[in-house]
Coordinates of C-alpha atoms and ligand atoms in Angstrom, one line a residue:
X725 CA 50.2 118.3 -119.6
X726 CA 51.4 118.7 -123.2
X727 CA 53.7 116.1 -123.7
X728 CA 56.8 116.3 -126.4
X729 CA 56.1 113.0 -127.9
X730 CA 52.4 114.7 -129.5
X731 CA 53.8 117.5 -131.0
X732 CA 57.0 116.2 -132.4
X733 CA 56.2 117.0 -135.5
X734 CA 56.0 120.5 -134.8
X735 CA 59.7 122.8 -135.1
X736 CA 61.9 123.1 -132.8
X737 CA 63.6 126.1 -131.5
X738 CA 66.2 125.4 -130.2
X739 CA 67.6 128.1 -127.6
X740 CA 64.3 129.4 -126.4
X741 CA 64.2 126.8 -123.5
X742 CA 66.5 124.9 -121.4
X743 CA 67.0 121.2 -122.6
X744 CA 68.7 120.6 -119.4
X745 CA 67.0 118.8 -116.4
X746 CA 69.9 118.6 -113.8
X747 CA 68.8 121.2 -111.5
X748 CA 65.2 119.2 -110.7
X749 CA 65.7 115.7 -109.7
X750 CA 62.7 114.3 -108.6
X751 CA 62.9 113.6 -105.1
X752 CA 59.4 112.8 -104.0
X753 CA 57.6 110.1 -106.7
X754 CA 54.4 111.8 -107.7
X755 CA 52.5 109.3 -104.7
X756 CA 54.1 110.9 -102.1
X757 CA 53.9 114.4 -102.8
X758 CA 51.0 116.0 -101.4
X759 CA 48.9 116.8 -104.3
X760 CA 46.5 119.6 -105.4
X761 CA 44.1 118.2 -102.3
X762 CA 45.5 121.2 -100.9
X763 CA 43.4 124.2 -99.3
X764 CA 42.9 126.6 -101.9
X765 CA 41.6 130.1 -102.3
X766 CA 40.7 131.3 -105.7
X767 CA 39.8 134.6 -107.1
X768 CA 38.7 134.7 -110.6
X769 CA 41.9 134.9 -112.5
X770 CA 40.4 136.9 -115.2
X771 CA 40.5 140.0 -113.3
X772 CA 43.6 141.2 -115.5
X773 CA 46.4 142.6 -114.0
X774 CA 46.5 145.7 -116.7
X775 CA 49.2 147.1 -115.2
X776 CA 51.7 145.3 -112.9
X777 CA 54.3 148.0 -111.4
X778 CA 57.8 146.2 -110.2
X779 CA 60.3 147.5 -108.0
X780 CA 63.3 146.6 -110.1
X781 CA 66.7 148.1 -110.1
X782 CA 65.5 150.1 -107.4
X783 CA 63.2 152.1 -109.5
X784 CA 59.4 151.1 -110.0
X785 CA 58.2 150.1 -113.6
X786 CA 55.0 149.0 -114.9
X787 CA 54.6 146.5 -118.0
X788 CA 52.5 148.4 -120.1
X789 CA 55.5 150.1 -120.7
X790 CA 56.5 148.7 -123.7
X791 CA 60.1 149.8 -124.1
X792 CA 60.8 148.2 -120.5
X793 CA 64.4 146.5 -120.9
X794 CA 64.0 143.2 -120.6
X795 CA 66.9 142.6 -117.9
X796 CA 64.8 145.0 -116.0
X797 CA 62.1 142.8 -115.7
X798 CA 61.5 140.4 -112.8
X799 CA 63.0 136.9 -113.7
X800 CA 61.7 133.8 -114.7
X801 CA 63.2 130.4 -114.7
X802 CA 61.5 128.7 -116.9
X803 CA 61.9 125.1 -116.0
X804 CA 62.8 122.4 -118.3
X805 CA 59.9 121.6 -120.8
X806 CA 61.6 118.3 -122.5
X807 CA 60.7 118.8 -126.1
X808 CA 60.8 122.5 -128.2
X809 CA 58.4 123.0 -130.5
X810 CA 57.3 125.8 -132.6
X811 CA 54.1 126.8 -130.3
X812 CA 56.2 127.0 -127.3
X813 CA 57.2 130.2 -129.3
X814 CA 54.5 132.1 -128.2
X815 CA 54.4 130.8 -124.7
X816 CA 57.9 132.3 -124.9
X817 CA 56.5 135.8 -126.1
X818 CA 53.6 135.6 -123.6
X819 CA 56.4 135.1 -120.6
X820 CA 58.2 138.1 -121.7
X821 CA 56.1 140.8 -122.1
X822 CA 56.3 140.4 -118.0
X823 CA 59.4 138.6 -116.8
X824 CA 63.2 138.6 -118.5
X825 CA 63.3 135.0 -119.2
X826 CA 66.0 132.9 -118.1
X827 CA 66.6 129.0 -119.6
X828 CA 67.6 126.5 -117.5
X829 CA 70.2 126.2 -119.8
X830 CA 71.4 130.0 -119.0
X831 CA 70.8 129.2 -115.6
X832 CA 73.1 126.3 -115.1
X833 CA 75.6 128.3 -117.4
X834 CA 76.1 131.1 -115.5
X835 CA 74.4 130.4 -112.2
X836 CA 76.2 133.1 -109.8
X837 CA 74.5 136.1 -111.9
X838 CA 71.5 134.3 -112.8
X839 CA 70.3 133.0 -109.4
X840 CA 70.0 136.4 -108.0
X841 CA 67.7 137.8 -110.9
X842 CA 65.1 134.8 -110.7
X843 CA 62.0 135.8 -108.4
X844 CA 59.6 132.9 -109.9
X845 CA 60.0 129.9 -111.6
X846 CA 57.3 128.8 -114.6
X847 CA 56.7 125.1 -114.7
X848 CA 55.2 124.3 -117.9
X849 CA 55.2 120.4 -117.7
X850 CA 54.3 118.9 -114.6
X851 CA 57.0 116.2 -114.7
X852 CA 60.1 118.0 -113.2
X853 CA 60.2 118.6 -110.2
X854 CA 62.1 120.9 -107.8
X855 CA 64.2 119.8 -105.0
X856 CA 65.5 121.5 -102.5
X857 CA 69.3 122.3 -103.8
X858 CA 67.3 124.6 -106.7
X859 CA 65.6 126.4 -104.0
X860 CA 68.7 126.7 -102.1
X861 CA 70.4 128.2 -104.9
X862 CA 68.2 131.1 -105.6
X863 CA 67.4 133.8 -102.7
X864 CA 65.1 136.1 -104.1
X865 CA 62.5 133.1 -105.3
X866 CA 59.3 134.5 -104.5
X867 CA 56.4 131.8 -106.8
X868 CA 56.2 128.7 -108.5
X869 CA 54.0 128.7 -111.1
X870 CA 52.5 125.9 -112.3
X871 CA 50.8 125.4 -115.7
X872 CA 48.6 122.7 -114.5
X873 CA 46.4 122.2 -112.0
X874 CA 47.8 119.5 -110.6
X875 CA 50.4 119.9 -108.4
X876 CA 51.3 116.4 -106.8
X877 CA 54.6 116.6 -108.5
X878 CA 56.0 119.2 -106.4
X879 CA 56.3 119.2 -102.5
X880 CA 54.6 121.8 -101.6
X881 CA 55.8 122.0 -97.7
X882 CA 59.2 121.8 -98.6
X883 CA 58.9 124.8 -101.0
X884 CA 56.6 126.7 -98.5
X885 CA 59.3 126.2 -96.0
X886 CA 61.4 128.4 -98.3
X887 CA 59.1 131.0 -98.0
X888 CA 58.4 130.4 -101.7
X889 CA 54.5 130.2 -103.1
X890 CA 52.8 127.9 -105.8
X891 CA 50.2 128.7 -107.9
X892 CA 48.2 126.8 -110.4
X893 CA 45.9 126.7 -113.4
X894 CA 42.4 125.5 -112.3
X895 CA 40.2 127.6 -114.6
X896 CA 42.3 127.3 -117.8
X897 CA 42.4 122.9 -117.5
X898 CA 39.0 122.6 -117.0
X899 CA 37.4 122.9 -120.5
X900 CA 40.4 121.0 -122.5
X901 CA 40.6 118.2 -119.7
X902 CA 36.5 117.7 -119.4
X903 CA 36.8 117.4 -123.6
X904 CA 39.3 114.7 -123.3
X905 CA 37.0 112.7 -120.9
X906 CA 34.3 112.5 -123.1
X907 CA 36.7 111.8 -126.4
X908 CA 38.3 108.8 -124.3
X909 CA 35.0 107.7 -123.4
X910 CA 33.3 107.7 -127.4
X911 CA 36.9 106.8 -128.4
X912 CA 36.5 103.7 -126.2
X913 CA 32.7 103.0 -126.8
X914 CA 32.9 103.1 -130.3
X915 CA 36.4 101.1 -130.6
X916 CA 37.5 103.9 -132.8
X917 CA 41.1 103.1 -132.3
X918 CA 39.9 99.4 -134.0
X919 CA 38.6 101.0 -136.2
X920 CA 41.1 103.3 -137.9
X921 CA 43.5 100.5 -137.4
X922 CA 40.9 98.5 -139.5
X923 CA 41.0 100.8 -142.0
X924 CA 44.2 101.6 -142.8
X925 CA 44.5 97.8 -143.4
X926 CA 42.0 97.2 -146.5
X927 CA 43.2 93.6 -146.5
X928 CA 41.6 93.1 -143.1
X929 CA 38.1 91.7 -143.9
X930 CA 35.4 93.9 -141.8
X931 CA 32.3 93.3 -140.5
X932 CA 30.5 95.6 -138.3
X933 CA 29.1 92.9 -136.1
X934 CA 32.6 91.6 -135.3
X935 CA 33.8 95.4 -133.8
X936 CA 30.4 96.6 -132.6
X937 CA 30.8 98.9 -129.6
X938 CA 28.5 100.2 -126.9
X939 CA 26.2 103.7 -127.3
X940 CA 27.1 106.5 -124.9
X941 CA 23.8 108.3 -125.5
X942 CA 21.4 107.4 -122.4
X943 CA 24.1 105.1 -120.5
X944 CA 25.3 105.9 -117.4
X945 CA 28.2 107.6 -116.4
X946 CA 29.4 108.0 -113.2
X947 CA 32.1 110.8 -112.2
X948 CA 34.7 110.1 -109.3
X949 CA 35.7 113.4 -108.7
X950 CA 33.4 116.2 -109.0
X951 CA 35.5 119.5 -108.8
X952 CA 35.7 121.6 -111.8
X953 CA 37.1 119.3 -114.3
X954 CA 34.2 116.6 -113.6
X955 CA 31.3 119.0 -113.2
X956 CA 32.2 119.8 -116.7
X957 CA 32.6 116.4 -117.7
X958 CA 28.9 116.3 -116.3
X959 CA 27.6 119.4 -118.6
X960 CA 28.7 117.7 -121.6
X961 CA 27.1 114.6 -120.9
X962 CA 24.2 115.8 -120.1
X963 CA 23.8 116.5 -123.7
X964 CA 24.2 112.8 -124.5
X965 CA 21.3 112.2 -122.2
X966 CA 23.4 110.3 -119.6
X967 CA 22.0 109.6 -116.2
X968 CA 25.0 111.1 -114.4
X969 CA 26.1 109.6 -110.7
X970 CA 28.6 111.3 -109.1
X971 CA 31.1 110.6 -106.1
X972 CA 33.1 113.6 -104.1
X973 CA 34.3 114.4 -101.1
X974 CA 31.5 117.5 -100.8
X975 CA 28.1 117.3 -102.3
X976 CA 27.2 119.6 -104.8
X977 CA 24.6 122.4 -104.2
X978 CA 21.0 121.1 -105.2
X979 CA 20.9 123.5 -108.0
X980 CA 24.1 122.6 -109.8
X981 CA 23.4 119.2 -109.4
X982 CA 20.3 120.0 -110.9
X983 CA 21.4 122.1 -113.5
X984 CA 23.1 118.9 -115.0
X985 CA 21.2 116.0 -113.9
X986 CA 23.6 114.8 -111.6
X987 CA 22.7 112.7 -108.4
X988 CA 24.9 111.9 -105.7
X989 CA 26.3 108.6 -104.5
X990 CA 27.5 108.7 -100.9
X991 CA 29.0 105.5 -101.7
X992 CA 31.4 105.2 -103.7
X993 CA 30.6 101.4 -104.2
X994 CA 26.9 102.2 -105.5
X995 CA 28.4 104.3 -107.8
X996 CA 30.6 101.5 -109.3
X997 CA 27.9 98.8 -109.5
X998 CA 25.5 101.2 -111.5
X999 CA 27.8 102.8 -113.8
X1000 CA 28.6 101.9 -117.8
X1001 CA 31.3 104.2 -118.0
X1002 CA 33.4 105.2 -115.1
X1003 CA 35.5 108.2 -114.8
X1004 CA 38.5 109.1 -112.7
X1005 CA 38.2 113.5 -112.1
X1006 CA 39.9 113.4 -108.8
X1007 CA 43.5 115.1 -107.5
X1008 CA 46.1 112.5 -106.7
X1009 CA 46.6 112.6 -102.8
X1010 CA 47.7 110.2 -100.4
X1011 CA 43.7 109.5 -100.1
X1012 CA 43.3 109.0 -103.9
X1013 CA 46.3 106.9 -104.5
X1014 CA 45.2 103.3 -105.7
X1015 CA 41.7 104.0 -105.5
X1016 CA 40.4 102.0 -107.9
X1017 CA 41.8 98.6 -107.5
X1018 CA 40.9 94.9 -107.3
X1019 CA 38.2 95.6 -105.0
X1020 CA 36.5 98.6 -106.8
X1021 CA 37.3 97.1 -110.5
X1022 CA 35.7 93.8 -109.2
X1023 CA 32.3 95.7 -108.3
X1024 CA 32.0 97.4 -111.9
X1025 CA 29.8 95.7 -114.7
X1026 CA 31.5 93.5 -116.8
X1027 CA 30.1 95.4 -119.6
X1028 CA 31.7 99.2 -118.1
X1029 CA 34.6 101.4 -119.1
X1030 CA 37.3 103.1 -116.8
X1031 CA 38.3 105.9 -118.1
X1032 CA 41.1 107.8 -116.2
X1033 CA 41.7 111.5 -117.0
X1034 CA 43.1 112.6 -113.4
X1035 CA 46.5 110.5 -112.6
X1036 CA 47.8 107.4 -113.0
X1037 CA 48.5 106.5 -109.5
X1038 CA 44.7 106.7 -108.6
X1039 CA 44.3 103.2 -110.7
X1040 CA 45.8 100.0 -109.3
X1041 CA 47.6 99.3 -112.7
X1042 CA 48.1 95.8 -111.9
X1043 CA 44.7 95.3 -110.7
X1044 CA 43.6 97.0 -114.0
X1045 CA 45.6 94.5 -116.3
X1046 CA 43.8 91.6 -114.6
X1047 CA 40.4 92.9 -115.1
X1048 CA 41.1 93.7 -118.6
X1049 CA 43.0 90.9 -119.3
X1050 CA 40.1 88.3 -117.7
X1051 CA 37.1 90.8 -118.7
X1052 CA 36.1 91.5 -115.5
X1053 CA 35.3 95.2 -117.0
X1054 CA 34.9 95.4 -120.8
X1055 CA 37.9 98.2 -121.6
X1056 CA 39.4 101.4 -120.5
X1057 CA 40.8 104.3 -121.9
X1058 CA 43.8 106.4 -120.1
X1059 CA 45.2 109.8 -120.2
X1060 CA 47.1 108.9 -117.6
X1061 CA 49.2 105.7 -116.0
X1062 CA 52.5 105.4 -114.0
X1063 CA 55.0 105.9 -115.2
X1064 CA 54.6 107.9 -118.5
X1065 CA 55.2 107.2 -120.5
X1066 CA 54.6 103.4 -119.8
X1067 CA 57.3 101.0 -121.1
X1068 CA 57.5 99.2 -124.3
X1069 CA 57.0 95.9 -122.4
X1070 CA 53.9 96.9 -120.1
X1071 CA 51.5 94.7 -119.7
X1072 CA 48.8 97.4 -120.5
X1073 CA 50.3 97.9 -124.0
X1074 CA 49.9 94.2 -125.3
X1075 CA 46.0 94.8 -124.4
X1076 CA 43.2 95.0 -127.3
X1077 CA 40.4 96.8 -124.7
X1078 CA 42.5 100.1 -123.6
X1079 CA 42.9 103.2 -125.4
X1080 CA 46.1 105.2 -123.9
X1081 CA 47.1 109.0 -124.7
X1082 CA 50.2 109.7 -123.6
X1083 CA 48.5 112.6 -121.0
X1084 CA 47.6 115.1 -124.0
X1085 CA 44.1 116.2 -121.5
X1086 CA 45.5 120.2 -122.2
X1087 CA 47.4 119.8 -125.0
X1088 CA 45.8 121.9 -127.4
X1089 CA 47.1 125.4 -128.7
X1090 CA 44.2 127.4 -126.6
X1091 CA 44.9 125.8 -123.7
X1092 CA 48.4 126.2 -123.7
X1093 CA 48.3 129.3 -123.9
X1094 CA 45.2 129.9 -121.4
X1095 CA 47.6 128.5 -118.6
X1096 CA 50.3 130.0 -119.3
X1097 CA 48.4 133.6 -119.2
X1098 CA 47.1 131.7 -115.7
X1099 CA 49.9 130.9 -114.4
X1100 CA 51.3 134.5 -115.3
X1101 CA 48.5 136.4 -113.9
X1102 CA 49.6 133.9 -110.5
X1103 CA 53.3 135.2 -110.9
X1104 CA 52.5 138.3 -111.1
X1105 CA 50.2 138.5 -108.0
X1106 CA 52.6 137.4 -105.7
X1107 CA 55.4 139.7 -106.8
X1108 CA 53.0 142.7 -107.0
X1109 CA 51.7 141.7 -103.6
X1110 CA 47.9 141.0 -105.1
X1111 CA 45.6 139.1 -104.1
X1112 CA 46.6 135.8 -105.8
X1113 CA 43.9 134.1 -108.2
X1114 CA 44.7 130.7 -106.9
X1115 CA 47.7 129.5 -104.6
X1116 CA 47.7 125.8 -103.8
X1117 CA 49.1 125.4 -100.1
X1118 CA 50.5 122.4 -98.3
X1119 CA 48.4 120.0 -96.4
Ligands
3PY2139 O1 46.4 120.3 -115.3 C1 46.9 119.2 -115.1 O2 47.4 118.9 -114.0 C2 46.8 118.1 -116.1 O3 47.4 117.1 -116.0 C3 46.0 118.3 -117.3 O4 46.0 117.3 -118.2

């Protein structure tokens, strides 16, 4: 998820979202939740909803009607989003052509009028979560829509015991996320956060054989996690002429793995001892949590790369500052850790042979947007009583 930190240089404005987080404690850290392993049907979200007719004020309205007041329109909490920034603004624009947006900050300020009007809730960063005294407070909640696809941060039988559905982003993530994978993993290869450090220092002699890196082109990369995110992970290495392993829960069908050159590894082990560069795809579920630790990071080459694009809970952090720290794997680069971001005296920060983004894997302007029309298209199924492009459900 976009983080503030990223785009802090970017304006703020200022009134357009709630800067208050009070309503949404966390209640369940991110381990316990149970994560976007959930079952999930999905319809091809691109099936527009043109027009979306509403029962509202006890006449129906549709929103290609442009003149629509927006107080007549069904409401939308959005939920707090930490930092403001100037492309929020059209995230803002894209909300309201559907739903009268509400700020948490209106919200909390007038709570008695407000908590009737709000049918859905848009989550546009997937740290807050919602706890039960929100839900409570708010009757006619019908959706939570997430702008992500994962969903470990929210408890999702708590919320379906409210009656109340989720929805997530699948489709939009998968290109932006699968394109931070692969920078991570040249970023990490080719030591290019050395080297830019290295050259914004001229006084710092250079030479190339003291900062060589390792080639991506023909290694082999091995995908944990072979949903959407990783199969296109896979497409874009094939171009690199990678042998490609991959682990999942399902096998692929012959011809996708085909189509990429992918072969499976029923072990997950075999996978590990074979692989230069290793990377994390998977949900974060009770199953997933800690899954690569001492054990696992003990089986991969000393010469391999981790690279972790999924959640931070699915690495042993510990176990991951002892390989790195005694070269038991040669680096790794993360988009993700726990917590984020990680304090200024983690152990993983003092490192020379990680690359960490502070979870930036959709933060770009097309993908922004992409989940929030997504996520919209979601809202606006379940209040329209359509079939709904993709609900995650509880366990
Ligand atoms: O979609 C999500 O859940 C992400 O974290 C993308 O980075």
């Amino acid at each position: 998820m976009l983080r503030s930190k990223a785009f802090s240089v970017l304006k703020p404005i200022p009134l357009m979202f709630g800067q208050s987080n009070l309503a949404c404690k966390c209640m369940h850290p991110a381990i316990a939740s149970h994560g976007h392993h959930c079952h999930r049907r999905s319809v091809d979200y691109r099936q527009r909803y043109k027009t979306c007719p509403f029962s509202a004020g006890g006449r129906t309205i549709s929103t290609s009607q442009t003149q629509v007041m927006a107080e007549e329109l069904p409401g939308v909490l959005v939920l707090d989003i930490g930092g403001t920034h100037g492309v929020l603004e059209n995230l803002a624009a894209l909300l309201k052509k559907h739903f009268h947006l509400i700020t948490m900050k209106e919200f909390l300020e007038n709570k008695k009028e407000m908590s009737k009007k709000i049918q859905s809730i848009f989550v546009f960063e997937c740290r807050p979560t919602i706890d039960q005294q929100l839900l409570e407070s708010l009757p006619n909640l019908k959706v939570i829509g997430n702008s992500g696809v994962g969903v470990d941060h929210l408890d999702l039988k708590m919320i379906s015991n409210f009656g109340v559905k989720v929805t997530n982003t699948p489709h939009a993530v998968a290109d932006p996320t699968a394109d931070m994978g692969m920078a991570l993993m040249l970023a990490s290869a080719r030591r290019l956060v050395e080297g830019c450090q290295i050259a914004v220092s001229p006084e710092t002699k250079c030479f190339a054989v003291d900062w060589m890196g390792v080639e991506v082109t023909r290694a082999t990369l091995g995908i944990i996690g072979m949903g959407s995110i990783g199969y296109k992970v896979a497409q874009r290495a094939r171009a690199f002429n990678m042998k490609i392993l991959y682990h999942n829960r399902n096998r692929r069908r012959k011809d996708e793995e085909e189509a990429v050159g992918a072969h499976y590894c029923e072990k997950m082990e075999d996978l590990l001892q074979q692989s230069d560069f290793v990377m994390l795809v998977v949900n974060l579920t009770p199953e997933t949590h800690k899954l690569i630790g001492k054990k696992e990071l003990g089986l991969m080459k000393p010469t391999a790369t981790l690279i972790n694009i999924s959640r931070g809970a699915v690495i042993d952090q510990d176990a991951l500052v002892e390989a790195l720290q005694k070269k038991i794997i040669r680096a790794a680069a993360l988009d993700v850790t726990y917590p984020e971001p990680l304090p200024r005296d983690h152990p993983l920060l003092k490192l020379n042979n990680i690359i960490i983004t502070p979870h930036i894997g959709t933060a770009t302007v097309h993908a922004i947007h992409m989940m929030a029309e997504e996520a919209i298209a979601n809202m606006l199924a379940v209040l329209s009583g359509q079939p709904i492009p993709s609900e995650v459900f509880p366990k």
